[in-house]
PDB file of C-alpha atoms in Angstrom:
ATOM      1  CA  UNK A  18     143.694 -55.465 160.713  1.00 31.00           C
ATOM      2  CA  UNK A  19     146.316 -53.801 158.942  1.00 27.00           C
ATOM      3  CA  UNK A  20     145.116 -53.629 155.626  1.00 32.00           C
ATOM      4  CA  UNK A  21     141.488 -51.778 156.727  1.00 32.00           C
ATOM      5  CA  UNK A  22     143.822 -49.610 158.829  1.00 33.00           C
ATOM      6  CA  UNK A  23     145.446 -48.798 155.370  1.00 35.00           C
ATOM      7  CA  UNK A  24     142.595 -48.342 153.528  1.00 42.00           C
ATOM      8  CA  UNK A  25     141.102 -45.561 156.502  1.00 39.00           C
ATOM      9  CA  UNK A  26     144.043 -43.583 155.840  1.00 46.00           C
ATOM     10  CA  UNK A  27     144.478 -43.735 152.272  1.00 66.00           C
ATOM     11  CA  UNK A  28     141.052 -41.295 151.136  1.00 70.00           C
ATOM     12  CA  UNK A  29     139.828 -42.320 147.774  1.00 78.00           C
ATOM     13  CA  UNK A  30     140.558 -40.109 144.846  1.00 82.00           C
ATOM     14  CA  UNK A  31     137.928 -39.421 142.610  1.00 86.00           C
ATOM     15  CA  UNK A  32     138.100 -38.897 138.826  1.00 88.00           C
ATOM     16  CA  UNK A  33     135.746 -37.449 136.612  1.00 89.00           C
ATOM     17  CA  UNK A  34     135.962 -37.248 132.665  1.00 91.00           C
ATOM     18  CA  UNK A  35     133.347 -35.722 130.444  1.00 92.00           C
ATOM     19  CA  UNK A  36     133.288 -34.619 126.366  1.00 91.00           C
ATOM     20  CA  UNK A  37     131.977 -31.657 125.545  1.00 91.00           C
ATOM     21  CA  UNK A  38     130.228 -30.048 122.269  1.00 88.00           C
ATOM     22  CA  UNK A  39     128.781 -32.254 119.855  1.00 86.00           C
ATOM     23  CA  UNK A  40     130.228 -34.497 116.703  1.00 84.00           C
ATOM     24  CA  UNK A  41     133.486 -35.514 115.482  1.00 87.00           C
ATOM     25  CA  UNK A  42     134.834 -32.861 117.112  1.00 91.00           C
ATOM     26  CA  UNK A  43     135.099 -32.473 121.209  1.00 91.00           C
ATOM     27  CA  UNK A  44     136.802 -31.396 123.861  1.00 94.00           C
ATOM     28  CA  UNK A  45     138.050 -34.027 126.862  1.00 94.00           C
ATOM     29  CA  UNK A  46     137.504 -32.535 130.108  1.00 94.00           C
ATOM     30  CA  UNK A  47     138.591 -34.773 133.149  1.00 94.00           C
ATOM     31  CA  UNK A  48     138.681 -33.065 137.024  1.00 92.00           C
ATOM     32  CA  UNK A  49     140.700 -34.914 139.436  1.00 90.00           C
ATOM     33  CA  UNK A  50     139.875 -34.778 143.718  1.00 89.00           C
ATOM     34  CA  UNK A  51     143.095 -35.966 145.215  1.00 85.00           C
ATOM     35  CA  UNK A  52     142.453 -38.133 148.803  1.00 77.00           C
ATOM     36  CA  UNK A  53     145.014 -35.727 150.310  1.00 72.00           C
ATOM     37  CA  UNK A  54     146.447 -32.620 149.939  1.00 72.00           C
ATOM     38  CA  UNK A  55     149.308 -32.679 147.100  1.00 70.00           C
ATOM     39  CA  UNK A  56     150.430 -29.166 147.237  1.00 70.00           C
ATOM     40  CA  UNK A  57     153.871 -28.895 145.535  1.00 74.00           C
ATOM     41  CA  UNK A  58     152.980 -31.772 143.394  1.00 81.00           C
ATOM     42  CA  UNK A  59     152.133 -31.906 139.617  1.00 85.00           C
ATOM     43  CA  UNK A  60     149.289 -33.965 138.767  1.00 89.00           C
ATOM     44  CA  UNK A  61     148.238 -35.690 135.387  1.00 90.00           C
ATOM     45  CA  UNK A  62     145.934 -37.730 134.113  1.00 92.00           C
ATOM     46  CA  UNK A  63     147.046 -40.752 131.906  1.00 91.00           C
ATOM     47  CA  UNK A  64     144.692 -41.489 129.635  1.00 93.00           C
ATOM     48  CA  UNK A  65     144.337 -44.543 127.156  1.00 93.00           C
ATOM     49  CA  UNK A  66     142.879 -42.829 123.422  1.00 94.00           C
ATOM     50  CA  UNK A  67     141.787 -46.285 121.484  1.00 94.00           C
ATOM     51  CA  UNK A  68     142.244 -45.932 117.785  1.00 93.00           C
ATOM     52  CA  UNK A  69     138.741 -44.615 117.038  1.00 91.00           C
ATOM     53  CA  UNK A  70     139.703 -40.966 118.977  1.00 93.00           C
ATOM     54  CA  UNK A  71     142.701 -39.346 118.965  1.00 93.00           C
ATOM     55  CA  UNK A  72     144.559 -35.430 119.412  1.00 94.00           C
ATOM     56  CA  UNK A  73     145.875 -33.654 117.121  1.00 94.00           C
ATOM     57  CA  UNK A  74     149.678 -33.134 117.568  1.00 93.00           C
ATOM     58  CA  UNK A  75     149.827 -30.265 115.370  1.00 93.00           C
ATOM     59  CA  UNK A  76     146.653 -28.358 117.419  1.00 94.00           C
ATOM     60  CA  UNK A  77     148.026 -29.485 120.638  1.00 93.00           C
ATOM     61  CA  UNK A  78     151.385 -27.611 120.086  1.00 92.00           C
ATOM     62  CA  UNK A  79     149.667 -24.512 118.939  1.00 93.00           C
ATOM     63  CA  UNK A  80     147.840 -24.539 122.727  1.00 93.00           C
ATOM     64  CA  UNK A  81     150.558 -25.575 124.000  1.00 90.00           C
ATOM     65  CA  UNK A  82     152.525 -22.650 122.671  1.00 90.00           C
ATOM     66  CA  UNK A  83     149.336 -20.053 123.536  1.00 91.00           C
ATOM     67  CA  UNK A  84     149.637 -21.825 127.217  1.00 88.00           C
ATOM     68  CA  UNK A  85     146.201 -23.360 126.954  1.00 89.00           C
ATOM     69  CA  UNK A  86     146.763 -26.559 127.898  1.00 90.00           C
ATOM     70  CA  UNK A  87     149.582 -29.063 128.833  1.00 90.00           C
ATOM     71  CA  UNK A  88     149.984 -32.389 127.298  1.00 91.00           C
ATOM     72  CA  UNK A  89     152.821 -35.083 126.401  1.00 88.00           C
ATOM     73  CA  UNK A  90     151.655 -37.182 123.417  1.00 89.00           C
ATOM     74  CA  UNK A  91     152.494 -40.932 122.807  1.00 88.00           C
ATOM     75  CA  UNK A  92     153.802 -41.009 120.363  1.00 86.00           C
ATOM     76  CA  UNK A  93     153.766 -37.714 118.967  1.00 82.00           C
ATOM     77  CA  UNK A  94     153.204 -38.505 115.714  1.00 85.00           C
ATOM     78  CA  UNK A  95     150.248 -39.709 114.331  1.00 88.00           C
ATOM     79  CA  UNK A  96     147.947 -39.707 111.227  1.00 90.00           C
ATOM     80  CA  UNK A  97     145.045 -37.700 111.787  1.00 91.00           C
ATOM     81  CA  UNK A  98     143.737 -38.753 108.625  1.00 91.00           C
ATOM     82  CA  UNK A  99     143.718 -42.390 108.937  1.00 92.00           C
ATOM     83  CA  UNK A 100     140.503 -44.410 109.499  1.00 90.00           C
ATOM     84  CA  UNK A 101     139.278 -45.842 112.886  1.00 88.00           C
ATOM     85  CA  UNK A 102     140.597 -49.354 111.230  1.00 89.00           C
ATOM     86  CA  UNK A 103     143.637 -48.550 109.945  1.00 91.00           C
ATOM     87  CA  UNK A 104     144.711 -46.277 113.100  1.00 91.00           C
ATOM     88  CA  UNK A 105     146.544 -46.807 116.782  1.00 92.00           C
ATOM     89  CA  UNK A 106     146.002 -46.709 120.055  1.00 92.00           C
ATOM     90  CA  UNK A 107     147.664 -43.528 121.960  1.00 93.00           C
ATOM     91  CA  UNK A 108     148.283 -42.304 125.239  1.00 92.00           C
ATOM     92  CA  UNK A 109     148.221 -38.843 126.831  1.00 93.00           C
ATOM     93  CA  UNK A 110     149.617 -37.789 129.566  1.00 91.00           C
ATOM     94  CA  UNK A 111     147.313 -34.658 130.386  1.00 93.00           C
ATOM     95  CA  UNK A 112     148.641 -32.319 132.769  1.00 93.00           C
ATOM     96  CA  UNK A 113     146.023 -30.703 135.530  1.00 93.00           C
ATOM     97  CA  UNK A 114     145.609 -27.479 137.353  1.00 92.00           C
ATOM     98  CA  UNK A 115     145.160 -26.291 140.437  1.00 88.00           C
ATOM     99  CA  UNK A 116     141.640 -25.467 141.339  1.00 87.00           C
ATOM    100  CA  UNK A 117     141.376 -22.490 143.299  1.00 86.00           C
ATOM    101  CA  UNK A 118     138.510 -23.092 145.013  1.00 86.00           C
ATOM    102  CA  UNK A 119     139.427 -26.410 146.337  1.00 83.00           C
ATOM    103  CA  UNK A 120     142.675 -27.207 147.183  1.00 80.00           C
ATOM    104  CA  UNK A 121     142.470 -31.099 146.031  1.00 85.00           C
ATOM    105  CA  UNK A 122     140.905 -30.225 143.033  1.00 90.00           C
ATOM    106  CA  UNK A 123     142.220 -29.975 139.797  1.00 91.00           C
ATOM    107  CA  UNK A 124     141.319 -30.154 136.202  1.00 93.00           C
ATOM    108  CA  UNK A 125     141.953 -29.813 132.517  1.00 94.00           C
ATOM    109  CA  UNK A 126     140.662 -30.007 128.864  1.00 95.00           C
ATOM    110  CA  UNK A 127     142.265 -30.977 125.565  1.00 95.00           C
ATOM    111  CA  UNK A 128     140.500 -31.304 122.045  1.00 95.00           C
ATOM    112  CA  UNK A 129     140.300 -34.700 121.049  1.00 94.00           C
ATOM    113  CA  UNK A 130     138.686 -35.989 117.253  1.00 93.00           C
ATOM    114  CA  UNK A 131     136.752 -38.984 116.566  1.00 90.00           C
ATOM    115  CA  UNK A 132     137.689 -41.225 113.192  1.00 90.00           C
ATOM    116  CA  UNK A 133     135.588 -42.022 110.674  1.00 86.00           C
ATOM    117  CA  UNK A 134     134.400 -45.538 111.075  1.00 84.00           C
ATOM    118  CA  UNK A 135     133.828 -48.075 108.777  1.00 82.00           C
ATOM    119  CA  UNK A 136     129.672 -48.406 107.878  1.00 77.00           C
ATOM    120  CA  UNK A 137     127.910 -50.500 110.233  1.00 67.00           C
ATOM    121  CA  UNK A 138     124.760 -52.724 109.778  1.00 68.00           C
ATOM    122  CA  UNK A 139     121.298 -51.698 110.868  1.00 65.00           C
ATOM    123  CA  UNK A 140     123.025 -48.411 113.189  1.00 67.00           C
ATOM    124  CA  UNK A 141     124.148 -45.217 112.584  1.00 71.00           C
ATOM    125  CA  UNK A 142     126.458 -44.765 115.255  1.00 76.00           C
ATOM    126  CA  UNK A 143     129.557 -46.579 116.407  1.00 81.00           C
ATOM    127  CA  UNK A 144     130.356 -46.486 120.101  1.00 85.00           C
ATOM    128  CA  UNK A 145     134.175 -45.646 121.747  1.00 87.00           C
ATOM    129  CA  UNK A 146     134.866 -46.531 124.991  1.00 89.00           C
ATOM    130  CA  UNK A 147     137.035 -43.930 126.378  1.00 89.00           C
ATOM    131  CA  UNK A 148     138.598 -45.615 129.473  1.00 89.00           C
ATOM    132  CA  UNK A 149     138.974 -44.176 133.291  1.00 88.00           C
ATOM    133  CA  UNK A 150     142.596 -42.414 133.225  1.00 90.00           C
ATOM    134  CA  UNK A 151     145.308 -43.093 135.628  1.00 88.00           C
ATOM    135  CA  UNK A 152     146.264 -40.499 138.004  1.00 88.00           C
ATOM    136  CA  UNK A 153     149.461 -39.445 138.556  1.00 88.00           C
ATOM    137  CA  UNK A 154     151.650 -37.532 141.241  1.00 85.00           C
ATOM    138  CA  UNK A 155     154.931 -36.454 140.840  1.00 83.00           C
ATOM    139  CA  UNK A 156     156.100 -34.616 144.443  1.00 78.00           C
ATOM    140  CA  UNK A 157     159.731 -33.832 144.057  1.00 66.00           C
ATOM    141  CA  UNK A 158     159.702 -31.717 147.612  1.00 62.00           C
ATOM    142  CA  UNK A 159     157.569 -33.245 149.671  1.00 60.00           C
ATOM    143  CA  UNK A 160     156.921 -37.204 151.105  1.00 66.00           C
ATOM    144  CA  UNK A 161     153.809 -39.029 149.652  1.00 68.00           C
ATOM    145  CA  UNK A 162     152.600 -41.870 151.825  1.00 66.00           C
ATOM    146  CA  UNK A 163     153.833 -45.322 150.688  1.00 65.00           C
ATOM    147  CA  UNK A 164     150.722 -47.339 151.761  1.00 67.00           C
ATOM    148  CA  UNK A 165     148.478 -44.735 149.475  1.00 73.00           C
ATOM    149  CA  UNK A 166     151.279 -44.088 146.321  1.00 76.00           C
ATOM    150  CA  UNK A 167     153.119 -46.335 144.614  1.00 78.00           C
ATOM    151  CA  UNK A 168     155.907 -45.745 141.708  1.00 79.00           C
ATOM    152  CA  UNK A 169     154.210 -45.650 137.979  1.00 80.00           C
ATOM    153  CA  UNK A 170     156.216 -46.791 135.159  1.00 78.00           C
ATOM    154  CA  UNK A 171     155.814 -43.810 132.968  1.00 77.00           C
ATOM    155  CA  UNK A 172     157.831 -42.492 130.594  1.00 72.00           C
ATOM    156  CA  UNK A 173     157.034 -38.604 131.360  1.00 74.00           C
ATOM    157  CA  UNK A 174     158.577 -35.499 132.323  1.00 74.00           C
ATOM    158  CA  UNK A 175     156.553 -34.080 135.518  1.00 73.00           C
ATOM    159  CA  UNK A 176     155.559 -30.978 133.689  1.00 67.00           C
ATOM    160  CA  UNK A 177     155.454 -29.702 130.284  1.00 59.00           C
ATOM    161  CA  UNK A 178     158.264 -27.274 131.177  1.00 62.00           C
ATOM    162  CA  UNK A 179     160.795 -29.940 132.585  1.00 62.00           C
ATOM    163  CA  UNK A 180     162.039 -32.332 130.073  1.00 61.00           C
ATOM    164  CA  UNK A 181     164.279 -34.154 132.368  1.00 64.00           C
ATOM    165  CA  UNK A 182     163.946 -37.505 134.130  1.00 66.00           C
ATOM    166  CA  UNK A 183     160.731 -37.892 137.029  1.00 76.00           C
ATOM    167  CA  UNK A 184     159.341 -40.242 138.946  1.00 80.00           C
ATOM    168  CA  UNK A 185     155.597 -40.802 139.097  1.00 84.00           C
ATOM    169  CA  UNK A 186     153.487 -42.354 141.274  1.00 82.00           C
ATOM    170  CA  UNK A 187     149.559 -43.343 141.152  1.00 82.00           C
ATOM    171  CA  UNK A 188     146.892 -45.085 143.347  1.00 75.00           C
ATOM    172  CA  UNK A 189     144.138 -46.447 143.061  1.00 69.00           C
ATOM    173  CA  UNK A 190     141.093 -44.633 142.390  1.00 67.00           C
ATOM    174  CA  UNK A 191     137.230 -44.189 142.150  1.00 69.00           C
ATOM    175  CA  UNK A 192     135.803 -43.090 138.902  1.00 67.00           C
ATOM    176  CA  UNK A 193     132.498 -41.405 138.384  1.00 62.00           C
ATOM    177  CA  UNK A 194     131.669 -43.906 135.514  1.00 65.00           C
ATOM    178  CA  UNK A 195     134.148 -46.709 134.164  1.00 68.00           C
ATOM    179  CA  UNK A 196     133.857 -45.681 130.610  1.00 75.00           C
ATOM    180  CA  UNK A 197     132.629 -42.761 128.929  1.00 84.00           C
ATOM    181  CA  UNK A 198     131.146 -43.937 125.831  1.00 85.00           C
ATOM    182  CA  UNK A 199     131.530 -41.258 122.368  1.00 85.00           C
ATOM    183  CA  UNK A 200     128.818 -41.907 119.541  1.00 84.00           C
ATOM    184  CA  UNK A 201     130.540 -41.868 116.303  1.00 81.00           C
ATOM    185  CA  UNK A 202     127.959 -41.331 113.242  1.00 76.00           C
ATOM    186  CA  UNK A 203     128.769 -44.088 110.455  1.00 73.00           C
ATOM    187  CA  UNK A 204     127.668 -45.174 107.204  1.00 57.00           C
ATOM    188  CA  UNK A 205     124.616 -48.002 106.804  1.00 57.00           C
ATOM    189  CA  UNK A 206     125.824 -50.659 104.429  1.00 55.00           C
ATOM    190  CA  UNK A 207     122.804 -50.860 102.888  1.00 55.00           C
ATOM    191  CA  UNK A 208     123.224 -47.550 101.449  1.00 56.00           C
ATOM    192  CA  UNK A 209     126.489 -48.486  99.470  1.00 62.00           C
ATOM    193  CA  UNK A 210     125.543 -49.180  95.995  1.00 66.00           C
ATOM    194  CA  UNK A 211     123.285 -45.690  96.513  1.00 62.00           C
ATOM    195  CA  UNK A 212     126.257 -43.981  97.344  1.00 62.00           C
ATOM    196  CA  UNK A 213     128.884 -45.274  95.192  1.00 73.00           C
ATOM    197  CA  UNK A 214     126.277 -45.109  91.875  1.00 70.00           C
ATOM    198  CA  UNK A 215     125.782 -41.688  92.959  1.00 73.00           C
ATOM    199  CA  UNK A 216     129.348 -40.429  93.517  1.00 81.00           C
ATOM    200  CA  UNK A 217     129.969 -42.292  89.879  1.00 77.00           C
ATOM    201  CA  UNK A 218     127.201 -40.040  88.669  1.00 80.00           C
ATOM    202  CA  UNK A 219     128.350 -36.954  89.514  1.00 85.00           C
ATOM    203  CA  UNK A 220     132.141 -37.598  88.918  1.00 87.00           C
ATOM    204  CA  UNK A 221     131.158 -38.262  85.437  1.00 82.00           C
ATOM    205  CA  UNK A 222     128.812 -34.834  85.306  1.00 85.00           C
ATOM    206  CA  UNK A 223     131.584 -32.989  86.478  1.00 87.00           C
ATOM    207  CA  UNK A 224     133.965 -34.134  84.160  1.00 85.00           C
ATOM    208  CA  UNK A 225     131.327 -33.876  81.563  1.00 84.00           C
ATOM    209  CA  UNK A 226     131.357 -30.062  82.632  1.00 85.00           C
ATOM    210  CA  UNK A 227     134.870 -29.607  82.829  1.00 87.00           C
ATOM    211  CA  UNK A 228     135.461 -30.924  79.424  1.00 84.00           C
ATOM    212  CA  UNK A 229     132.765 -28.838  77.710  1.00 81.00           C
ATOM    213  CA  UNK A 230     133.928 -25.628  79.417  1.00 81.00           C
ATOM    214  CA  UNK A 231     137.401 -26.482  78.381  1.00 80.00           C
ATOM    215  CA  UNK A 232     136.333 -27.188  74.187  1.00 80.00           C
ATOM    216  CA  UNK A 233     134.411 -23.885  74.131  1.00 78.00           C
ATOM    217  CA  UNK A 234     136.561 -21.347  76.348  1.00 73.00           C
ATOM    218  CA  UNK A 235     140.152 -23.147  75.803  1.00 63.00           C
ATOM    219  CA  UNK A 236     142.821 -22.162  73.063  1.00 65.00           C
ATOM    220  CA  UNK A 237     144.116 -24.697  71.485  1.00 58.00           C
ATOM    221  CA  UNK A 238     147.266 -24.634  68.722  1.00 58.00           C
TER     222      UNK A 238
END
């Protein structure tokens, strides 16, 4: 049978992603094990960010510029203040390096941010599913195998360095878990009268204080 004759040859390529530190504010690490060996190739990870997580263009130019990390942003701006409700969905094309202990290994890390949520009922956590990425190879010296690779339509250079045209390709792959899910602390509704009769409360005492400290300290003609 051709196609399990195919699927011998072609080795599967295993992805792993994983966020690290705790709270709003993490770091995306995702380690790639090619089926074969890629050397000459860049590899990259395209990864789906729903609206409720997202990068920070400004930070990621900074690392970029400190050659920390390599990363193409879609689209490259965004509002990093916006709300998980009022926000959009992004995609980053993460590029990966070399292991040097294994030679179809790589890996990478970027910061990523979650947004706040709007308050939920009876939880105090909102869950976003952070999707496998894809995996890309771009070999622009050497021959991929056509039954294993097949061209990707994406819109990327194939490093950070090279701005100019590329062709990618991806297969398919086996993930170490489907989604990775990130637990976003949120609001309870029941709690919203509390908070907003308390935030009136001390807007009020604060003015009260501002306005007192003004009559007696201020000079007025």
């Amino acid at each position: 049978c051709v196609t399990s004759d195919v699927q011998a040859a072609c080795r599967d390529t295993t992805v792993t992603q994983e966020l690290l530190k705790e709270g709003f504010h993490r770091d995306l690490q995702v380690k790639v094990e090619l089926g074969e060996d890629a050397g000459g190739c860049a590899v990259a990870a395209r990864i789906h960010l729903p609206p409720g997580i997202y990068v920070d263009p400004y930070e990621l130019a900074t690392l970029q510029q400190q050659n920390l990390t390599k990363a193409l942003l879609i689209p490259d701006v965004t509002d990093v203040e916006a709300p998980e409700y009022l926000a959009t969905a992004l995609v980053l094309v993460l590029f990966l390096e070399a292991d040097p202990r294994c030679s179809r290994c790589f890996r990478a890390a970027v910061p990523v941010h979650a947004r706040y949520h709007r308050p939920a009922e009876g939880s105090q956590h909102a869950l976003v599913a952070l999707e496998s990425p894809q995996v890309l190879l771009c070999c622009c010296h050497s021959h991929l195998a056509a039954e294993c690779w097949e061209p990707a339509e994406v819109g990327a250079p194939c490093s950070a360095e090279n701005v100019g045209p590329c062709q990618w390709h991806s297969t398919t792959h086996r993930a170490a878990r489907e989604e990775l899910m990130l637990e976003v602390p949120v609001g309870l509704r029941e709690h919203s009268s509390l908070v907003c009769a308390l935030t009136l409360l001390t807007t009020l005492l604060c003015a009260s204080l501002i306005l007192a400290a003004t009559c007696r300290h201020g000079h007025f003609s």
